[in-house]
Each structure stands twice: as structure tokens, then as C-alpha cells.
Amino acid sequence: MSADTGSFLSSGAGLPDRNVLAQVLRDSPAPLTAGQLVRRLGLPPDHKKQVRAVLHAMALDGVFREESLLGKLRGETDLPLLAEIVITGHDRHGAPFGRIAAEEPFGRRAAAKDGQPIVFVHQPPVDEPPLVAGSCLLARLRSVGANRYEARILKRQAPVRFVGIFGEQEDGQVRTCDPQSACCRPVPADERLGLKEGDLIQADDEGHICHRFGRWDDPQAVADMGRAEYGLPEVFPPDVLSEAMRLSVPEEGRLPSGRKDFRSIPFVTVDGPDARDFDDAVWAEREGEGFRLLVAIADVSHYVSPGSALDMEARRRGHSVYFPDGVVPMLPLRLSQDLCSLRPNEDRFCVVFDMRFNAEGQPTDTRIDRGVIRSRARLTYEQLEAMREGSHAFLHEDLGRSWVDTLYAAHEALMAARIRRGCLRIADRDLLRVELDRSTGRLAVLDSRPLESRHLVESFMIAACHAGARVLRDKGKAALFRSHADARAVADVPRLPAVYVTEPARHAGLQLDVYAHLTSPIRRYADLTNHRMLLEAIVPEEPHAQAQPADDRDLLALSAHLTMTEARATEASAVTRQRLLALWLCQDQERIWSGHVTGATPDGALVTLTETQTTGLLPFRENADRKMHSDSSGGSEACSGAAASSPDAWAMFSLRKGAVVRVRIAGLSHDVFRCIFQFAGFSA
């Protein structure tokens, strides 16, 4: 036996030393089998079983997560595979799924080969805190198909953000507000002073109070709870704010070198009524049978340099998160609502996509420039739609009837091309706009009818993203592309969301050969990253336009990180919106709503309202009294079984999911923000 392997036996155990095994694998230029390891160590052949036992124990301890050991062991298919997982969503049954964490070497290697693997995670025990988007955990993986795994949780990797509702009647416990979890923690007696039944609080895993938000029926407390539940940052660090304040707008009348003057073109921004960060502006004209479409995007890369304090904080946040009462921005307000926002009648630095299309909506030519624009107006979707319908005054001569008709004609041509490609078109949802005024605490829900103007802006942004992605691909630039798997490949989990990848990939939902986010650099870090790569491709001779050399490993980690921040932003917004909608619904218990059966529990049927997409419980008769926790005013008045149900309702429970019903709001289970419905008949 050689001297360097003379210490292969652990003291008295008779087993090969794991450190020696690991080092032999590291030093080997090629993967080794257990039998080859035995021979390398000079052990008798009958020690193979012992070596395998040590390898198994090493795998359970996560030793093979080390990058230098990845792929170095061959032929041990039953060896446990451990990895850190980040939750990025839930399927239609509420089961969590996620992606391998950005720091995991195994995840980077898999992503570089086949794209980010999808991991279906077993539900945690009901007495454990629920898994929300952004939750990190160490899990044991098992392959269930090409680039797909299922995972069993071993432990949480970060301190649990336990947010829930306090119950005096439950022995002073705080209970999670997730209807699929029964997790609760006792609050120490000396910390219960001042707490009341129904207070929303944040506690650690031992029940110690970290923060008090307010009452469950206070919309502001509900919104604040949502921010804390997902660990969203509340303030920007001082160095980030200081850096932002040193920046300035373009000098009046001066055109910087390397920028094209687009100020004569009457761009307009079109956004929702409560928008404050205007990162895109549009304009169009006819050219023969086709169209010329210009999309101007805020040039955030001019202000945010790679590696700066602003850049590192924007990367950490990843996405702006929108709530009914405001936004948790990716960039400080100095940039997001001032320097980079394309406000009317102010010069702004932009990246301008100058695109030509034929009458069929097919691209014929594209030019991308750095430029300066001066937006003429800030329009809402409702205003643009009203101008099309003739019920709103036109702005001025350059933006009159002909211009509006041209915008919509260009949109129709692009939509026709999308239909011919067979791309998905998701039906309009969230037709109610939820607004919360922080100054008054007033919660309002406004009708938001489907508007073609929204689809118009969407069409133009898709065209710009596709054009930019083609340039990045054709120039061979590393970037964050969007990959969306064909629904047929993941039929058991329909329409998994698109993810960021580092190689050009097909987007099945849009039926495009390549796609990349480029039109929202104020609120998405991926767009800012892609702008840097795009500008390096189109004006490589300008030092101020160059990004730092792209590092493949860094981009892989960034793609996984931004997939998580995107999921966190989407889920935090949606969960908070639905909780506030539940509060609002309970203000009117006479109105009849239409809905359909989406599931069942031991206590009754789950019904989702068509108009609000709110899911609530229609109780079975014998369980109605027990399920009614409170009426909409927060009292203890219970709904009787007869009120919660009726003889006619029993027929419904024998129907399959999808049955269409009519219901009233009978009350609210305020501990989980779930409406309790009263059966009002079947829909015609």
C-alpha cells in the first residue's frame, strides 16, 4: 500500500476514511466506480461493500454537493442526491415546486446542459410552516424524468419567517394564515401583553414576537404582513441611496456622444392609472402596406454600473413587487420614478427599438440605438381605448385619429401573426383592481373591463423583446433568455412558468424561436442585464456602453436567482390581493356571485368565484357551525347549518369539479382569509 493512502482506515472502525475517498476522487481525472476506488486504495476486493457504505454516508451528509466531486463517482445509481432547493411556485393542487438553488454546483451543471431542472417538493408536515415562494430548503432528490426531480425535505436552510394570526382562545398561539397548514406556535406568556384575538404578528420558530402588524380586518396590516411573509426589503441601504442622489438627468438640449436624437418623434407612454415608473413609450406609422413601430425603453444601464452599490442591491431584489397600496421597488425612487421614468415633456435616455413589419405582422428590419426621447403624453389604458372609441379627446395633431388607428392596425397585424404561430393567449383575469389608500386605510375594488389597449402594449413589447433576443443570439452574446417548455412535455403540471436560461431557447407559449426580457429594466434585473449585453453588441466601441465580460457561471447563478425573485414577487402580490379581496367581499353579504367547484375538503366544497378568482368554502350542513369563525364585522355570530347550506345544495356535492353554482358571502374564516359561502342555486 502506498504511503499517501496508508491512512485509509478510520481508527478502530475498519472502514475507509471518507477524507481519503474524497481526495482520491478529486485527484482522479476521470470518474471512478466503487471497485476502482477499492483498487486505488490497495484494498482487498471484499472491501467494496464497506466502501459503498462510506460513500452512502458521505452522500447523506452532502459531501458530493462539492463542485470538485460532481460527476467523479460512476455506477452508484442508488446514491442519495442532496441539493438546496428554492421554492418558485405551487401547482393547481397547492403542492410546491421549485428550482435548484443558484449556489448549487449540481444545479449549475444541470442548467448548463439542459436548462434549470424542475423539482416537485413533497408537502411539509402540517405542523411545519408552509413553503412560500423564496423558501430555501435542503432536500433529497430522486429523478422522475428528464431534468425533473421529486424532493423530500431534510431541513430548512434559512430562519423561518413565521407570519400568522394570534388566538387567545387557542392558548395564546400564533397560527399560520395558510389554509393548507395547521402550523402554530405558542407565544411566551410575558410577550402576550397587549395582544388581542385576531392580531397579525410575525414570530420566530420559538413563538417570540418579532413584529406586530395590526388587526386581521385592517387592510394595511394585511398588506404589511404580506411584505414580511415573503421577506421583502423595507428600505434601501444608505450607500445605495447616496449613489442614486448623485445621478442627474440629461442636460437640456444637449445630445451626448453616441446617442441618436428621437425627440422629434411624439412618443407616448401607456400604463395603468396607478403606475409611476414609466419604462416604455411607443409610436407607430404606416409604411406602404406595412408598419414602422418604435419602442423606447428607459436606459437604466446608463445610471446603474455593474458592481456598483445600486447594481448589487438591484440584483439582490431582482424584481419590483406590486401591492394594492404601493410597490417594493427594485431601484430607489430617484431612479424608478424620476431619472429613468419616461415622464412627459422631459428628456430621457432610452434604448430605441426601430422595427419594420409587413402587412402580415412579420418583421422585415430592425435597428436598435441608444438615444434621447421626449415623451409627449402619459396615457392610461382606459384613455387610449376611449380615444379609439371616440369618447376621449385626441391629444393634438400628431396624436390624432390617424395615429390611434395606426397603433391598433399594427397591433392587429402582430396579433394575427401570433395566432398563425399558434401561441397561447391567456384569458383576461384580475378584472377587479384592488386599491388601498395608505393615508386613509380605505380599501376599494374597482371594475377593470378587458381592454384591447393592454394587449396592444403587450404586442409591441413582445415584438421588441423578440427583436433584441435575435440580435443577442446572432451576435453570440451571453444573456438571460426566456425558456418556456411545451405544455405537452409537462402535461401533469400544465403551463409551468417560463424561466431564465443562459442559452437561446424556444418560448413555447409565444411560439418564438428565441425570447428575452428587455422592456422593463426599471422593475426587472434580467432586463437591465440584457440591456448591457445588447448595447455591447450594437456599440462595442463605446466604453460607457460596455458590460463587464459575461461569466457563464455567474449568469447561471443569476438565472436561478431571478427565477426565484420573479416567483416571489408574483406570489406575494397575488396572495395579498386575494386576502384583501376576501375582506372586501364580506362587506356585502346580499350580492350573489357566480363560481365553480374547484375541489373538496372534509368540511365542504371549494368554490372559486368567476369574477374575483377568490376560493372559499361552501360547508356541508353538519360542519357549517364549526367552520363559521366570524361574520364580516369580526364578531362571533355564527352561521347556522341551514343558512350555510340547503337541501338543494346536497345535489351539488355529488357533481364533479367544474360545476357552476351561485353563492352569497356568509362570513369569513379570518384566520386563513377564506370566505364562507352560502348556496344560492345553480347557474343557468
Short mmCIF file of C-alpha atoms in Angstrom, two decimals, residues 196-600:
data_model
loop_
_atom_site.label_atom_id
_atom_site.label_comp_id
_atom_site.label_asym_id
_atom_site.label_seq_id
_atom_site.Cartn_x
_atom_site.Cartn_y
_atom_site.Cartn_z
CA LYS A 196 -55.70 40.58 21.17
CA GLU A 197 -57.57 37.84 19.41
CA GLY A 198 -57.06 38.31 15.67
CA ASP A 199 -53.83 40.33 15.79
CA LEU A 200 -51.47 39.67 12.89
CA ILE A 201 -47.90 39.13 14.05
CA GLN A 202 -44.54 37.82 12.94
CA ALA A 203 -42.78 35.38 15.24
CA ASP A 204 -39.69 33.23 15.14
CA ASP A 205 -39.84 29.44 15.24
CA GLU A 206 -39.99 29.53 19.05
CA GLY A 207 -43.00 31.86 19.10
CA HIS A 208 -41.12 35.00 20.16
CA ILE A 209 -42.72 38.08 18.62
CA CYS A 210 -40.67 39.92 16.00
CA HIS A 211 -43.30 42.36 14.75
CA ARG A 212 -46.94 43.34 15.20
CA PHE A 213 -48.88 44.42 12.11
CA GLY A 214 -52.37 45.11 13.45
CA ARG A 215 -55.82 43.54 13.33
CA TRP A 216 -56.84 40.96 10.74
CA ASP A 217 -59.61 43.27 9.48
CA ASP A 218 -57.20 46.18 8.93
CA PRO A 219 -56.25 46.18 5.20
CA GLN A 220 -52.96 47.98 5.90
CA ALA A 221 -51.96 45.29 8.41
CA VAL A 222 -52.77 42.61 5.83
CA ALA A 223 -50.59 44.32 3.21
CA ASP A 224 -47.70 44.76 5.67
CA MET A 225 -47.99 41.10 6.66
CA GLY A 226 -47.61 40.09 3.00
CA ARG A 227 -44.36 42.02 2.68
CA ALA A 228 -42.94 40.39 5.81
CA GLU A 229 -44.15 36.91 4.91
CA TYR A 230 -42.01 36.92 1.78
CA GLY A 231 -39.02 38.68 3.31
CA LEU A 232 -39.25 41.72 1.06
CA PRO A 233 -36.80 44.51 1.91
CA GLU A 234 -38.33 47.61 3.51
CA VAL A 235 -35.62 50.22 2.88
CA PHE A 236 -32.57 50.79 0.69
CA PRO A 237 -29.12 50.82 2.32
CA PRO A 238 -27.63 54.31 2.82
CA ASP A 239 -24.83 53.80 0.26
CA VAL A 240 -27.41 52.89 -2.39
CA LEU A 241 -29.50 55.99 -1.71
CA SER A 242 -26.39 58.16 -1.65
CA GLU A 243 -25.25 56.81 -5.01
CA ALA A 244 -28.69 57.41 -6.51
CA MET A 245 -28.80 61.02 -5.33
CA ARG A 246 -25.53 61.82 -7.12
CA LEU A 247 -27.04 60.96 -10.51
CA SER A 248 -28.62 63.58 -12.80
CA VAL A 249 -30.95 63.86 -15.80
CA PRO A 250 -29.73 64.67 -19.34
CA GLU A 251 -28.67 68.26 -19.87
CA GLU A 252 -31.37 70.32 -21.58
CA GLY A 253 -30.84 70.48 -25.36
CA ARG A 254 -27.52 68.62 -25.32
CA LEU A 255 -27.16 65.36 -27.25
CA PRO A 256 -24.46 63.14 -25.71
CA SER A 257 -22.00 61.40 -27.99
CA GLY A 258 -23.17 58.05 -29.28
CA ARG A 259 -26.86 58.83 -28.88
CA LYS A 260 -29.42 59.39 -31.61
CA ASP A 261 -31.94 62.22 -31.31
CA PHE A 262 -35.53 60.88 -31.24
CA ARG A 263 -37.04 63.95 -29.57
CA SER A 264 -38.98 64.94 -32.69
CA ILE A 265 -40.98 61.70 -32.56
CA PRO A 266 -44.18 62.00 -30.47
CA PHE A 267 -43.74 59.00 -28.20
CA VAL A 268 -46.37 58.33 -25.53
CA THR A 269 -46.40 56.04 -22.50
CA VAL A 270 -49.41 53.79 -21.91
CA ASP A 271 -49.79 52.25 -18.45
CA GLY A 272 -52.27 51.56 -15.68
CA PRO A 273 -53.79 54.52 -13.81
CA ASP A 274 -51.68 53.95 -10.69
CA ALA A 275 -48.33 53.48 -12.49
CA ARG A 276 -45.43 55.74 -11.51
CA ASP A 277 -42.46 54.04 -13.19
CA PHE A 278 -42.89 54.55 -16.95
CA ASP A 279 -40.18 52.41 -18.54
CA ASP A 280 -41.54 52.15 -22.11
CA ALA A 281 -43.00 54.51 -24.72
CA VAL A 282 -44.40 53.71 -28.17
CA TRP A 283 -45.08 55.27 -31.57
CA ALA A 284 -46.08 53.85 -34.97
CA GLU A 285 -46.63 54.94 -38.57
CA ARG A 286 -47.65 53.22 -41.77
CA GLU A 287 -45.05 52.38 -44.41
CA GLY A 288 -46.81 51.23 -47.55
CA GLU A 289 -48.75 48.09 -46.66
CA GLY A 290 -46.68 47.56 -43.54
CA PHE A 291 -45.73 49.45 -40.40
CA ARG A 292 -42.85 51.15 -38.65
CA LEU A 293 -43.01 50.62 -34.91
CA LEU A 294 -40.76 52.36 -32.40
CA VAL A 295 -40.48 51.17 -28.80
CA ALA A 296 -38.35 53.29 -26.45
CA ILE A 297 -37.12 51.64 -23.25
CA ALA A 298 -35.59 53.52 -20.31
CA ASP A 299 -31.79 53.22 -20.44
CA VAL A 300 -31.25 52.18 -16.83
CA SER A 301 -27.79 50.85 -17.71
CA HIS A 302 -26.64 54.47 -18.22
CA TYR A 303 -27.11 55.08 -14.49
CA VAL A 304 -26.52 51.66 -12.90
CA SER A 305 -22.95 50.46 -13.43
CA PRO A 306 -22.04 46.79 -12.95
CA GLY A 307 -20.71 46.13 -9.47
CA SER A 308 -21.92 49.45 -8.02
CA ALA A 309 -23.94 49.66 -4.81
CA LEU A 310 -27.06 50.35 -6.90
CA ASP A 311 -26.35 47.33 -9.08
CA MET A 312 -25.74 44.92 -6.22
CA GLU A 313 -28.93 45.96 -4.42
CA ALA A 314 -30.98 45.74 -7.63
CA ARG A 315 -29.58 42.27 -8.25
CA ARG A 316 -30.42 41.17 -4.70
CA ARG A 317 -34.02 42.36 -5.03
CA GLY A 318 -34.35 41.05 -8.59
CA HIS A 319 -37.86 42.39 -9.20
CA SER A 320 -40.15 45.17 -8.11
CA VAL A 321 -43.12 43.81 -6.17
CA TYR A 322 -46.51 45.46 -6.64
CA PHE A 323 -49.13 45.62 -3.90
CA PRO A 324 -52.56 47.30 -3.78
CA ASP A 325 -51.08 50.02 -1.54
CA GLY A 326 -47.80 50.61 -3.35
CA VAL A 327 -44.64 49.00 -4.65
CA VAL A 328 -41.49 47.49 -3.19
CA PRO A 329 -39.18 48.80 -5.94
CA MET A 330 -36.07 47.22 -7.37
CA LEU A 331 -34.47 50.66 -7.73
CA PRO A 332 -34.69 53.71 -5.45
CA LEU A 333 -37.45 56.19 -6.31
CA ARG A 334 -34.81 58.66 -7.50
CA LEU A 335 -34.34 56.35 -10.49
CA SER A 336 -37.59 54.38 -10.78
CA GLN A 337 -39.93 57.39 -10.62
CA ASP A 338 -37.60 60.17 -11.73
CA LEU A 339 -34.38 59.80 -13.73
CA CYS A 340 -35.40 56.62 -15.60
CA SER A 341 -39.15 57.19 -15.75
CA LEU A 342 -40.26 58.43 -19.19
CA ARG A 343 -42.32 61.31 -17.88
CA PRO A 344 -43.99 63.68 -20.38
CA ASN A 345 -42.07 66.69 -21.72
CA GLU A 346 -38.74 65.68 -20.16
CA ASP A 347 -35.64 64.43 -21.99
CA ARG A 348 -34.79 60.86 -21.10
CA PHE A 349 -32.05 58.42 -22.09
CA CYS A 350 -33.51 55.38 -23.86
CA VAL A 351 -32.73 52.30 -25.90
CA VAL A 352 -34.92 52.59 -29.01
CA PHE A 353 -36.09 49.56 -30.99
CA ASP A 354 -36.90 50.76 -34.52
CA MET A 355 -38.79 47.88 -36.15
CA ARG A 356 -40.43 47.35 -39.55
CA PHE A 357 -43.20 44.83 -40.20
CA ASN A 358 -45.09 43.81 -43.32
CA ALA A 359 -48.88 43.72 -43.55
CA GLU A 360 -48.89 40.17 -42.11
CA GLY A 361 -47.05 41.28 -38.97
CA GLN A 362 -43.75 39.61 -39.94
CA PRO A 363 -40.55 41.53 -39.06
CA THR A 364 -38.63 42.82 -42.08
CA ASP A 365 -35.97 45.03 -40.47
CA THR A 366 -34.81 46.10 -37.01
CA ARG A 367 -32.40 48.77 -35.80
CA ILE A 368 -31.53 49.30 -32.15
CA ASP A 369 -29.95 52.57 -30.96
CA ARG A 370 -29.12 54.42 -27.81
CA GLY A 371 -31.00 57.67 -27.93
CA VAL A 372 -32.78 60.55 -26.24
CA ILE A 373 -36.57 60.91 -26.39
CA ARG A 374 -39.14 63.37 -25.07
CA SER A 375 -42.49 61.73 -24.37
CA ARG A 376 -45.49 63.81 -25.41
CA ALA A 377 -48.07 62.33 -23.06
CA ARG A 378 -48.78 59.83 -20.31
CA LEU A 379 -51.86 57.82 -21.29
CA THR A 380 -53.72 55.17 -19.31
CA TYR A 381 -55.06 52.05 -20.98
CA GLU A 382 -58.55 53.40 -20.43
CA GLN A 383 -57.74 56.72 -22.14
CA LEU A 384 -56.22 55.08 -25.21
CA GLU A 385 -59.21 52.74 -25.51
CA ALA A 386 -61.58 55.70 -25.16
CA MET A 387 -59.70 57.59 -27.88
CA ARG A 388 -60.17 54.60 -30.17
CA GLU A 389 -63.89 54.51 -29.36
CA GLY A 390 -64.23 58.27 -29.88
CA SER A 391 -65.22 59.06 -26.29
CA HIS A 392 -61.96 60.80 -25.33
CA ALA A 393 -60.40 63.87 -26.93
CA PHE A 394 -57.29 63.35 -29.04
CA LEU A 395 -54.11 64.88 -27.73
CA HIS A 396 -53.00 67.06 -30.64
CA GLU A 397 -52.39 66.96 -34.39
CA ASP A 398 -49.56 64.39 -34.26
CA LEU A 399 -51.55 62.09 -31.99
CA GLY A 400 -54.99 62.17 -33.54
CA ARG A 401 -57.36 59.70 -35.14
CA SER A 402 -54.89 58.57 -37.80
CA TRP A 403 -52.21 57.82 -35.20
CA VAL A 404 -54.59 55.87 -32.96
CA ASP A 405 -55.87 53.85 -35.92
CA THR A 406 -52.28 53.10 -36.95
CA LEU A 407 -51.41 51.85 -33.45
CA TYR A 408 -54.34 49.45 -33.43
CA ALA A 409 -53.74 48.32 -37.02
CA ALA A 410 -50.12 47.49 -36.17
CA HIS A 411 -51.31 45.60 -33.11
CA GLU A 412 -53.86 43.65 -35.16
CA ALA A 413 -51.17 42.63 -37.65
CA LEU A 414 -48.88 41.45 -34.84
CA MET A 415 -51.74 39.58 -33.17
CA ALA A 416 -52.65 37.88 -36.45
CA ALA A 417 -49.06 36.68 -36.74
CA ARG A 418 -49.19 35.34 -33.17
CA ILE A 419 -52.41 33.46 -33.91
CA ARG A 420 -50.88 31.94 -37.03
CA ARG A 421 -47.91 30.78 -34.95
CA GLY A 422 -50.33 29.07 -32.57
CA CYS A 423 -49.15 30.88 -29.44
CA LEU A 424 -51.11 30.71 -26.22
CA ARG A 425 -53.41 33.58 -25.34
CA ILE A 426 -54.35 33.62 -21.69
CA ALA A 427 -57.82 34.91 -20.96
CA ASP A 428 -58.07 38.25 -19.19
CA ARG A 429 -58.03 37.75 -15.43
CA ASP A 430 -57.91 40.02 -12.38
CA LEU A 431 -60.75 42.09 -13.82
CA LEU A 432 -61.14 43.78 -10.45
CA ARG A 433 -58.50 46.32 -9.49
CA VAL A 434 -57.76 46.32 -5.75
CA GLU A 435 -56.63 49.67 -4.32
CA LEU A 436 -55.62 50.51 -0.76
CA ASP A 437 -55.09 54.13 0.28
CA ARG A 438 -52.39 54.15 2.96
CA SER A 439 -53.35 57.65 4.16
CA THR A 440 -56.97 56.77 4.88
CA GLY A 441 -56.89 52.97 5.16
CA ARG A 442 -59.72 52.82 2.60
CA LEU A 443 -59.96 49.58 0.62
CA ALA A 444 -61.59 49.87 -2.81
CA VAL A 445 -62.21 47.33 -5.54
CA LEU A 446 -62.90 48.77 -9.00
CA ASP A 447 -64.17 47.11 -12.14
CA SER A 448 -61.43 46.80 -14.75
CA ARG A 449 -63.00 45.69 -18.01
CA PRO A 450 -60.89 43.83 -20.58
CA LEU A 451 -59.11 46.41 -22.70
CA GLU A 452 -57.56 45.80 -26.09
CA SER A 453 -55.14 48.62 -25.33
CA ARG A 454 -53.44 46.34 -22.78
CA HIS A 455 -52.95 43.69 -25.44
CA LEU A 456 -51.70 46.38 -27.83
CA VAL A 457 -48.87 47.37 -25.50
CA GLU A 458 -48.18 43.68 -24.83
CA SER A 459 -47.86 43.04 -28.59
CA PHE A 460 -45.38 45.87 -29.02
CA MET A 461 -43.28 44.76 -26.04
CA ILE A 462 -43.18 41.15 -27.28
CA ALA A 463 -42.02 42.39 -30.69
CA ALA A 464 -39.19 44.40 -29.09
CA CYS A 465 -38.12 41.51 -26.82
CA HIS A 466 -38.07 39.12 -29.76
CA ALA A 467 -36.07 41.58 -31.88
CA GLY A 468 -33.49 42.13 -29.14
CA ALA A 469 -33.21 38.42 -28.41
CA ARG A 470 -32.47 37.72 -32.08
CA VAL A 471 -29.64 40.27 -32.01
CA LEU A 472 -28.19 38.74 -28.83
CA ARG A 473 -28.36 35.25 -30.33
CA ASP A 474 -26.97 36.22 -33.73
CA LYS A 475 -24.09 38.18 -32.15
CA GLY A 476 -23.29 35.22 -29.92
CA LYS A 477 -23.76 37.26 -26.74
CA ALA A 478 -24.30 35.63 -23.37
CA ALA A 479 -27.61 36.79 -21.91
CA LEU A 480 -30.62 35.76 -19.85
CA PHE A 481 -33.05 34.26 -22.34
CA ARG A 482 -36.56 33.04 -21.54
CA SER A 483 -37.36 29.37 -21.87
CA HIS A 484 -40.91 28.07 -21.77
CA ALA A 485 -41.41 24.32 -22.08
CA ASP A 486 -44.06 22.94 -24.38
CA ALA A 487 -47.15 22.12 -22.29
CA ARG A 488 -47.23 18.62 -23.76
CA ALA A 489 -43.88 17.87 -22.14
CA VAL A 490 -45.24 18.65 -18.68
CA ALA A 491 -48.86 17.64 -19.06
CA ASP A 492 -49.29 16.75 -15.39
CA VAL A 493 -48.39 20.30 -14.36
CA PRO A 494 -49.90 22.49 -17.09
CA ARG A 495 -48.26 25.72 -18.12
CA LEU A 496 -45.25 25.76 -15.84
CA PRO A 497 -43.95 29.33 -15.86
CA ALA A 498 -41.12 30.34 -18.13
CA VAL A 499 -37.66 30.52 -16.57
CA TYR A 500 -34.39 32.32 -17.26
CA VAL A 501 -31.69 30.35 -19.08
CA THR A 502 -28.27 31.34 -20.39
CA GLU A 503 -28.55 29.88 -23.88
CA PRO A 504 -31.04 30.83 -26.63
CA ALA A 505 -34.15 28.72 -26.13
CA ARG A 506 -37.59 28.32 -27.58
CA HIS A 507 -40.56 30.01 -25.90
CA ALA A 508 -43.46 27.60 -26.45
CA GLY A 509 -46.11 29.91 -25.04
CA LEU A 510 -45.29 32.61 -27.59
CA GLN A 511 -44.19 30.09 -30.23
CA LEU A 512 -40.98 32.05 -30.80
CA ASP A 513 -37.56 30.61 -31.57
CA VAL A 514 -35.89 32.93 -29.06
CA TYR A 515 -37.05 35.47 -26.49
CA ALA A 516 -35.50 37.68 -23.79
CA HIS A 517 -36.82 40.26 -21.35
CA LEU A 518 -35.72 43.74 -22.44
CA THR A 519 -38.61 46.14 -21.91
CA SER A 520 -38.80 46.63 -18.11
CA PRO A 521 -35.30 47.42 -16.78
CA ILE A 522 -36.75 49.63 -14.02
CA ARG A 523 -38.51 46.68 -12.40
CA ARG A 524 -36.62 43.56 -13.58
CA TYR A 525 -32.92 42.95 -13.17
CA ALA A 526 -32.88 40.50 -16.08
CA ASP A 527 -33.83 43.34 -18.44
CA LEU A 528 -31.01 45.50 -17.09
CA THR A 529 -28.53 42.65 -17.55
CA ASN A 530 -29.74 42.02 -21.11
CA HIS A 531 -29.51 45.72 -21.96
CA ARG A 532 -25.83 45.70 -21.06
CA MET A 533 -25.21 42.69 -23.30
CA LEU A 534 -27.30 44.16 -26.12
CA LEU A 535 -25.55 47.53 -26.01
CA GLU A 536 -22.18 45.82 -26.05
CA ALA A 537 -23.31 44.04 -29.22
CA ILE A 538 -24.56 47.12 -31.09
CA VAL A 539 -22.00 49.75 -29.98
CA PRO A 540 -18.93 47.81 -28.84
CA GLU A 541 -16.59 50.74 -29.47
CA GLU A 542 -18.19 52.88 -26.74
CA PRO A 543 -16.66 52.15 -23.31
CA HIS A 544 -19.63 53.55 -21.38
CA ALA A 545 -21.94 51.11 -23.14
CA GLN A 546 -19.93 48.02 -22.37
CA ALA A 547 -20.91 45.50 -19.75
CA GLN A 548 -18.35 43.61 -17.75
CA PRO A 549 -17.33 40.41 -19.55
CA ALA A 550 -20.11 37.87 -19.05
CA ASP A 551 -19.16 34.97 -16.81
CA ASP A 552 -21.07 31.80 -17.66
CA ARG A 553 -21.03 30.61 -14.07
CA ASP A 554 -22.30 33.94 -12.80
CA LEU A 555 -25.08 34.03 -15.40
CA LEU A 556 -26.19 30.53 -14.43
CA ALA A 557 -26.40 31.55 -10.78
CA LEU A 558 -28.16 34.77 -11.76
CA SER A 559 -30.74 32.91 -13.87
CA ALA A 560 -31.67 30.70 -10.91
CA HIS A 561 -31.77 33.66 -8.52
CA LEU A 562 -34.02 35.75 -10.79
CA THR A 563 -36.36 32.83 -11.39
CA MET A 564 -36.84 32.79 -7.62
CA THR A 565 -37.30 36.57 -7.21
CA GLU A 566 -39.83 36.57 -10.05
CA ALA A 567 -41.83 33.80 -8.39
CA ARG A 568 -41.64 35.56 -5.02
CA ALA A 569 -42.87 38.84 -6.49
CA THR A 570 -45.76 37.15 -8.30
CA GLU A 571 -46.90 35.07 -5.31
CA ALA A 572 -46.56 37.88 -2.74
CA SER A 573 -48.70 40.18 -4.88
CA ALA A 574 -51.32 37.53 -5.63
CA VAL A 575 -51.67 36.27 -2.04
CA THR A 576 -52.02 39.78 -0.60
CA ARG A 577 -54.53 40.74 -3.28
CA GLN A 578 -56.68 37.70 -2.56
CA ARG A 579 -56.66 38.33 1.20
CA LEU A 580 -57.78 41.92 0.66
CA LEU A 581 -60.44 40.76 -1.79
CA ALA A 582 -61.78 38.39 0.88
CA LEU A 583 -62.09 41.31 3.32
CA TRP A 584 -63.87 43.37 0.69
CA LEU A 585 -66.26 40.57 -0.33
CA CYS A 586 -67.50 40.20 3.22
CA GLN A 587 -68.71 43.82 3.24
CA ASP A 588 -71.64 42.83 1.03
CA GLN A 589 -73.44 39.66 2.08
CA GLU A 590 -76.50 40.21 -0.11
CA ARG A 591 -74.84 40.11 -3.53
CA ILE A 592 -74.96 36.80 -5.41
CA TRP A 593 -71.78 35.64 -7.09
CA SER A 594 -71.19 33.04 -9.78
CA GLY A 595 -68.48 30.44 -9.30
CA HIS A 596 -67.47 26.87 -9.96
CA VAL A 597 -66.47 23.92 -7.80
CA THR A 598 -62.69 23.52 -7.80
CA GLY A 599 -62.17 20.95 -5.05
CA ALA A 600 -63.42 19.45 -1.82
#
